[in-house]
Amino acid sequence: MSRRMPIYRRVKSVPKLADEGRYLASESTFYRVLKAEKQLQHRQKSKPVRQVKKPRALTATGANQLYCWDITYLPTQVLGLFFYLYLVMDIYSRKIVGWQIYERESSALAADLMTDICQRESVKPNQVILHSDNGSPMKGATMQATLQALGVVPSFSRLSVSNDNPYSESLFRTLKYRPEYPENAFGDLSAARIWVKGFVGWYNDEHLHSSIKFITP
C-alpha cells in the first residue's frame, strides 16, 4: 500500500493578503479593533436621499412687482413693553413703500397698511407679489381676504427656513444699527413714529444701496 503524500495549499503571505485588502486575525482581535474605533454600533440600512425641490425663485424686473414685509419690535422705556413696526419694501427698487407703528401685532392692522400702499402706489390687480414669513399677522384671515380683494398675490417663506425673507431682515438690521437709534428705547408711540419717519426719509432719499449699484431707491 502506497503512502499518501500530503496535499499542500499555496499559502499567501500576510503582506500579500494586506495588499488585497484581506486581513488575518482572531474574532476577538477584530472586536477589539472595532471597539477602539467606535464601530460596534448597529448600522441600519441607509435611507435613500430625499429629493427636495428648490423653491420657486421670486424675481422682479421693475418696481411694484415684488414686495416683502415684516414686523419688528421697538423697545419702550417700560420693561417688557414693545411697539411693533410694520414695514413694506419694494425688492426691485429697495424703496420703503409703506410703514406704520402700532402697539400690537394684528392681521387687520396689516391689512389697513397694505390697502393704503396699494392706493398710494396705484397697484393694479395681480401686479404685485407680497412675500413674508409665516407669522399670524401675515397669514391671518383679515389680511388674506384683503390681499385677495386688492389682487395682491401672497408668498410665504418655507417652513423652518429662517432666512427666506432676507430683504426685510437686512432692512431691520440697517435700521437698528443707525448711529442715532435711541440707546434708551422710545418714550412713547409718537417718539417712535417721528424717529422711524426720519429713518425712512434717509433710507429712501439719501442711502446709497450697494444692491442697486449705489443709488437711492
Short mmCIF file of N, CA and C in Angstrom, two decimals, residues 124-193:
data_model
loop_
_atom_site.label_atom_id
_atom_site.label_comp_id
_atom_site.label_asym_id
_atom_site.label_seq_id
_atom_site.Cartn_x
_atom_site.Cartn_y
_atom_site.Cartn_z
N LYS A 124 -52.26 97.68 -9.44
CA LYS A 124 -53.37 97.05 -10.14
C LYS A 124 -53.50 95.59 -9.70
N PRO A 125 -54.66 94.98 -9.91
CA PRO A 125 -54.84 93.57 -9.55
C PRO A 125 -53.82 92.67 -10.24
N ASN A 126 -53.28 91.73 -9.48
CA ASN A 126 -52.30 90.75 -9.97
C ASN A 126 -51.00 91.38 -10.43
N GLN A 127 -50.72 92.56 -9.97
CA GLN A 127 -49.47 93.24 -10.33
C GLN A 127 -48.35 92.93 -9.34
N VAL A 128 -48.70 92.79 -8.07
CA VAL A 128 -47.70 92.68 -7.01
C VAL A 128 -47.78 91.33 -6.30
N ILE A 129 -46.61 90.76 -6.04
CA ILE A 129 -46.48 89.62 -5.13
C ILE A 129 -45.97 90.15 -3.80
N LEU A 130 -46.59 89.74 -2.71
CA LEU A 130 -46.20 90.20 -1.38
C LEU A 130 -45.61 89.03 -0.60
N HIS A 131 -44.31 89.09 -0.32
CA HIS A 131 -43.61 88.00 0.36
C HIS A 131 -43.44 88.31 1.84
N SER A 132 -43.61 87.28 2.66
CA SER A 132 -43.45 87.45 4.11
C SER A 132 -43.13 86.11 4.74
N ASP A 133 -42.93 86.13 6.06
CA ASP A 133 -42.77 84.87 6.76
C ASP A 133 -44.16 84.32 7.10
N ASN A 134 -44.21 83.35 8.01
CA ASN A 134 -45.47 82.66 8.29
C ASN A 134 -46.12 83.11 9.59
N GLY A 135 -45.87 84.35 10.00
CA GLY A 135 -46.45 84.85 11.23
C GLY A 135 -47.96 85.00 11.16
N SER A 136 -48.58 85.11 12.33
CA SER A 136 -50.04 85.23 12.40
C SER A 136 -50.58 86.45 11.67
N PRO A 137 -49.96 87.64 11.82
CA PRO A 137 -50.49 88.79 11.09
C PRO A 137 -50.40 88.61 9.57
N MET A 138 -49.39 87.86 9.12
CA MET A 138 -49.20 87.67 7.68
C MET A 138 -50.24 86.70 7.10
N LYS A 139 -50.59 85.67 7.88
CA LYS A 139 -51.47 84.64 7.36
C LYS A 139 -52.88 84.72 7.93
N GLY A 140 -53.14 85.79 8.70
CA GLY A 140 -54.46 85.95 9.29
C GLY A 140 -55.56 86.11 8.25
N ALA A 141 -56.78 85.77 8.64
CA ALA A 141 -57.91 85.78 7.71
C ALA A 141 -58.17 87.17 7.14
N THR A 142 -58.09 88.20 7.98
CA THR A 142 -58.37 89.56 7.50
C THR A 142 -57.35 89.99 6.46
N MET A 143 -56.09 89.71 6.72
CA MET A 143 -55.03 90.08 5.78
C MET A 143 -55.20 89.33 4.47
N GLN A 144 -55.48 88.04 4.53
CA GLN A 144 -55.61 87.25 3.31
C GLN A 144 -56.82 87.67 2.49
N ALA A 145 -57.91 88.00 3.17
CA ALA A 145 -59.10 88.46 2.45
C ALA A 145 -58.84 89.80 1.78
N THR A 146 -58.09 90.67 2.46
CA THR A 146 -57.77 91.98 1.90
C THR A 146 -56.86 91.85 0.68
N LEU A 147 -55.86 90.98 0.78
CA LEU A 147 -54.96 90.77 -0.36
C LEU A 147 -55.73 90.24 -1.57
N GLN A 148 -56.65 89.34 -1.31
CA GLN A 148 -57.46 88.80 -2.42
C GLN A 148 -58.29 89.90 -3.06
N ALA A 149 -58.88 90.77 -2.23
CA ALA A 149 -59.69 91.86 -2.76
C ALA A 149 -58.85 92.86 -3.55
N LEU A 150 -57.61 93.07 -3.11
CA LEU A 150 -56.71 94.01 -3.79
C LEU A 150 -56.05 93.41 -5.02
N GLY A 151 -56.13 92.09 -5.15
CA GLY A 151 -55.45 91.42 -6.26
C GLY A 151 -53.96 91.27 -6.04
N VAL A 152 -53.54 91.26 -4.76
CA VAL A 152 -52.14 91.07 -4.40
C VAL A 152 -51.90 89.59 -4.12
N VAL A 153 -50.87 89.03 -4.71
CA VAL A 153 -50.59 87.60 -4.58
C VAL A 153 -49.68 87.36 -3.38
N PRO A 154 -50.13 86.60 -2.37
CA PRO A 154 -49.27 86.35 -1.21
C PRO A 154 -48.22 85.27 -1.49
N SER A 155 -47.07 85.43 -0.87
CA SER A 155 -45.99 84.45 -0.93
C SER A 155 -45.41 84.32 0.46
N PHE A 156 -45.10 83.08 0.87
CA PHE A 156 -44.63 82.86 2.23
C PHE A 156 -43.30 82.11 2.25
N SER A 157 -42.53 82.35 3.29
CA SER A 157 -41.26 81.65 3.47
C SER A 157 -41.52 80.16 3.67
N ARG A 158 -40.53 79.35 3.33
CA ARG A 158 -40.61 77.92 3.60
C ARG A 158 -40.59 77.68 5.10
N LEU A 159 -41.33 76.69 5.54
CA LEU A 159 -41.36 76.37 6.96
C LEU A 159 -39.98 75.94 7.44
N SER A 160 -39.62 76.38 8.63
CA SER A 160 -38.35 76.03 9.29
C SER A 160 -37.13 76.57 8.54
N VAL A 161 -37.33 77.53 7.66
CA VAL A 161 -36.21 78.16 6.97
C VAL A 161 -36.14 79.61 7.44
N SER A 162 -35.09 79.93 8.18
CA SER A 162 -35.04 81.21 8.88
C SER A 162 -34.63 82.38 8.00
N ASN A 163 -34.03 82.09 6.87
CA ASN A 163 -33.50 83.20 6.06
C ASN A 163 -34.21 83.34 4.72
N ASP A 164 -35.51 83.02 4.70
CA ASP A 164 -36.27 83.11 3.46
C ASP A 164 -36.86 84.50 3.22
N ASN A 165 -36.61 85.43 4.13
CA ASN A 165 -37.06 86.81 3.93
C ASN A 165 -35.88 87.74 4.22
N PRO A 166 -34.78 87.59 3.48
CA PRO A 166 -33.54 88.29 3.82
C PRO A 166 -33.61 89.80 3.64
N TYR A 167 -34.46 90.28 2.73
CA TYR A 167 -34.52 91.72 2.48
C TYR A 167 -35.08 92.47 3.68
N SER A 168 -36.14 91.94 4.26
CA SER A 168 -36.70 92.58 5.46
C SER A 168 -35.73 92.50 6.62
N GLU A 169 -35.07 91.36 6.77
CA GLU A 169 -34.11 91.21 7.86
C GLU A 169 -32.96 92.20 7.71
N SER A 170 -32.47 92.37 6.50
CA SER A 170 -31.38 93.31 6.25
C SER A 170 -31.83 94.75 6.53
N LEU A 171 -33.05 95.07 6.15
CA LEU A 171 -33.58 96.41 6.38
C LEU A 171 -33.69 96.71 7.87
N PHE A 172 -34.20 95.77 8.64
CA PHE A 172 -34.32 95.98 10.08
C PHE A 172 -32.95 96.10 10.74
N ARG A 173 -31.99 95.35 10.23
CA ARG A 173 -30.63 95.44 10.77
C ARG A 173 -30.05 96.83 10.50
N THR A 174 -30.27 97.34 9.30
CA THR A 174 -29.81 98.70 8.98
C THR A 174 -30.47 99.71 9.91
N LEU A 175 -31.75 99.56 10.13
CA LEU A 175 -32.50 100.48 10.99
C LEU A 175 -31.94 100.50 12.41
N LYS A 176 -31.75 99.34 12.98
CA LYS A 176 -31.37 99.26 14.39
C LYS A 176 -29.89 99.53 14.64
N TYR A 177 -29.10 99.60 13.56
CA TYR A 177 -27.68 99.93 13.73
C TYR A 177 -27.36 101.35 13.27
N ARG A 178 -28.39 102.14 13.03
CA ARG A 178 -28.15 103.54 12.74
C ARG A 178 -27.56 104.22 13.97
N PRO A 179 -26.57 105.12 13.80
CA PRO A 179 -25.94 105.77 14.96
C PRO A 179 -26.93 106.50 15.85
N GLU A 180 -27.99 107.03 15.25
CA GLU A 180 -28.95 107.81 16.04
C GLU A 180 -30.07 106.95 16.63
N TYR A 181 -29.99 105.63 16.45
CA TYR A 181 -31.02 104.77 17.04
C TYR A 181 -31.01 104.93 18.55
N PRO A 182 -32.15 105.20 19.19
CA PRO A 182 -32.19 105.52 20.62
C PRO A 182 -31.59 104.42 21.50
N GLU A 183 -30.62 104.80 22.32
CA GLU A 183 -30.00 103.84 23.22
C GLU A 183 -30.92 103.48 24.38
N ASN A 184 -31.75 104.41 24.78
CA ASN A 184 -32.61 104.19 25.94
C ASN A 184 -34.05 103.89 25.55
N ALA A 185 -34.26 103.37 24.36
CA ALA A 185 -35.58 102.98 23.89
C ALA A 185 -36.46 104.20 23.63
N PHE A 186 -37.68 103.94 23.21
CA PHE A 186 -38.61 105.02 22.84
C PHE A 186 -39.53 105.35 24.01
N GLY A 187 -39.70 106.66 24.24
CA GLY A 187 -40.52 107.09 25.36
C GLY A 187 -42.00 106.87 25.15
N ASP A 188 -42.46 107.07 23.92
CA ASP A 188 -43.88 106.86 23.62
C ASP A 188 -44.05 106.58 22.13
N LEU A 189 -45.29 106.31 21.74
CA LEU A 189 -45.57 105.94 20.36
C LEU A 189 -45.26 107.08 19.40
N SER A 190 -45.54 108.30 19.82
CA SER A 190 -45.26 109.46 18.97
C SER A 190 -43.77 109.59 18.69
N ALA A 191 -42.95 109.40 19.71
CA ALA A 191 -41.49 109.50 19.53
C ALA A 191 -40.99 108.42 18.57
N ALA A 192 -41.55 107.22 18.69
CA ALA A 192 -41.14 106.13 17.80
C ALA A 192 -41.51 106.44 16.35
N ARG A 193 -42.69 106.98 16.15
CA ARG A 193 -43.12 107.30 14.79
C ARG A 193 -42.29 108.42 14.17
#
